[in-house]
Amino acid sequence: MSLDIRDDEVDRLAAQLAALTRSTKTEAVRDALRRELTRVRSEQPLWLRSEPLRNEIAAYPDTGVVIDKAFFDELGDETVD
């Protein structure tokens, strides 16, 4: 599939970037688009970016272990041999 952009400024910018990076216009545009996507995605709130991880954690089975003050107190009482 091809992308046909008929804009003189876009062509000029792609040519400048290609010259500076010693690449083709296609490579320059591809790299610029990838960087922009990364930048835009990183601007999403952490809550949205962390959703896949939260879903994965939620899928773990419940162990029945209660994590409370008593649990941590018990961990602290262990002696190391």
mmCIF file of C-alpha atoms in Angstrom:
data_model
loop_
_atom_site.group_PDB
_atom_site.id
_atom_site.type_symbol
_atom_site.label_atom_id
_atom_site.label_comp_id
_atom_site.label_asym_id
_atom_site.label_seq_id
_atom_site.Cartn_x
_atom_site.Cartn_y
_atom_site.Cartn_z
ATOM 1 C CA MET A 1 0.000 0.000 0.000
ATOM 2 C CA SER A 2 1.327 3.456 -0.759
ATOM 3 C CA LEU A 3 0.943 6.856 0.771
ATOM 4 C CA ASP A 4 0.696 9.690 -1.707
ATOM 5 C CA ILE A 5 1.200 13.093 -0.128
ATOM 6 C CA ARG A 6 0.808 16.056 -2.443
ATOM 7 C CA ASP A 7 2.082 18.819 -0.240
ATOM 8 C CA ASP A 8 5.187 20.784 -1.159
ATOM 9 C CA GLU A 9 6.075 21.576 2.454
ATOM 10 C CA VAL A 10 5.842 17.913 3.503
ATOM 11 C CA ASP A 11 8.025 16.941 0.555
ATOM 12 C CA ARG A 12 10.568 19.622 1.470
ATOM 13 C CA LEU A 13 10.613 18.620 5.150
ATOM 14 C CA ALA A 14 10.982 14.928 4.265
ATOM 15 C CA ALA A 15 13.852 15.765 1.918
ATOM 16 C CA GLN A 16 15.605 17.854 4.590
ATOM 17 C CA LEU A 17 15.239 15.136 7.203
ATOM 18 C CA ALA A 18 16.411 12.479 4.763
ATOM 19 C CA ALA A 19 19.483 14.523 3.911
ATOM 20 C CA LEU A 20 20.348 15.121 7.568
ATOM 21 C CA THR A 21 19.902 11.448 8.474
ATOM 22 C CA ARG A 22 21.419 10.180 5.222
ATOM 23 C CA SER A 23 18.342 8.131 4.464
ATOM 24 C CA THR A 24 15.543 8.097 1.936
ATOM 25 C CA LYS A 25 12.442 10.235 2.252
ATOM 26 C CA THR A 26 10.428 7.088 2.971
ATOM 27 C CA GLU A 27 12.756 6.089 5.817
ATOM 28 C CA ALA A 28 12.753 9.630 7.183
ATOM 29 C CA VAL A 29 8.958 9.807 7.183
ATOM 30 C CA ARG A 30 8.656 6.306 8.691
ATOM 31 C CA ASP A 31 11.090 7.137 11.506
ATOM 32 C CA ALA A 32 9.426 10.490 12.183
ATOM 33 C CA LEU A 33 5.997 8.867 12.378
ATOM 34 C CA ARG A 34 7.287 6.173 14.754
ATOM 35 C CA ARG A 35 8.848 8.790 17.031
ATOM 36 C CA GLU A 36 5.659 10.849 17.019
ATOM 37 C CA LEU A 37 3.526 7.812 17.859
ATOM 38 C CA THR A 38 5.845 6.978 20.759
ATOM 39 C CA ARG A 39 5.645 10.558 22.000
ATOM 40 C CA VAL A 40 1.855 10.735 21.755
ATOM 41 C CA ARG A 41 1.391 7.374 23.448
ATOM 42 C CA SER A 42 3.643 8.418 26.320
ATOM 43 C CA GLU A 43 1.424 11.459 26.907
ATOM 44 C CA GLN A 44 -1.516 9.234 27.811
ATOM 45 C CA PRO A 45 -2.258 9.125 31.521
ATOM 46 C CA LEU A 46 -0.428 6.407 33.420
ATOM 47 C CA TRP A 47 -3.760 4.830 34.331
ATOM 48 C CA LEU A 48 -4.516 4.190 30.637
ATOM 49 C CA ARG A 49 -0.964 3.087 29.775
ATOM 50 C CA SER A 50 -0.946 0.621 32.661
ATOM 51 C CA GLU A 51 -4.263 -1.023 31.715
ATOM 52 C CA PRO A 52 -2.718 -4.086 30.006
ATOM 53 C CA LEU A 53 -0.566 -4.742 33.081
ATOM 54 C CA ARG A 54 -3.501 -4.225 35.446
ATOM 55 C CA ASN A 55 -5.593 -6.682 33.422
ATOM 56 C CA GLU A 56 -2.811 -9.253 33.523
ATOM 57 C CA ILE A 57 -2.470 -8.930 37.293
ATOM 58 C CA ALA A 58 -6.240 -9.126 37.775
ATOM 59 C CA ALA A 59 -6.248 -12.444 35.887
ATOM 60 C CA TYR A 60 -4.032 -14.118 38.525
ATOM 61 C CA PRO A 61 -5.943 -16.512 40.803
ATOM 62 C CA ASP A 62 -6.709 -15.402 44.361
ATOM 63 C CA THR A 63 -4.311 -17.100 46.810
ATOM 64 C CA GLY A 64 -6.390 -16.355 49.864
ATOM 65 C CA VAL A 65 -3.392 -14.761 51.605
ATOM 66 C CA VAL A 66 -4.363 -11.650 53.538
ATOM 67 C CA ILE A 67 -1.743 -8.938 53.202
ATOM 68 C CA ASP A 68 -2.180 -6.803 56.302
ATOM 69 C CA LYS A 69 -0.126 -5.491 59.228
ATOM 70 C CA ALA A 70 -0.008 -8.938 60.849
ATOM 71 C CA PHE A 71 1.400 -10.411 57.632
ATOM 72 C CA PHE A 72 4.224 -7.867 57.535
ATOM 73 C CA ASP A 73 4.855 -8.192 61.275
ATOM 74 C CA GLU A 74 5.258 -11.925 60.790
ATOM 75 C CA LEU A 75 7.753 -11.344 57.981
ATOM 76 C CA GLY A 76 9.792 -9.079 60.247
ATOM 77 C CA ASP A 77 9.885 -11.662 63.039
ATOM 78 C CA GLU A 78 11.656 -14.256 60.901
ATOM 79 C CA THR A 79 15.209 -14.973 61.923
ATOM 80 C CA VAL A 80 17.983 -15.525 59.402
ATOM 81 C CA ASP A 81 20.318 -18.435 60.116
#
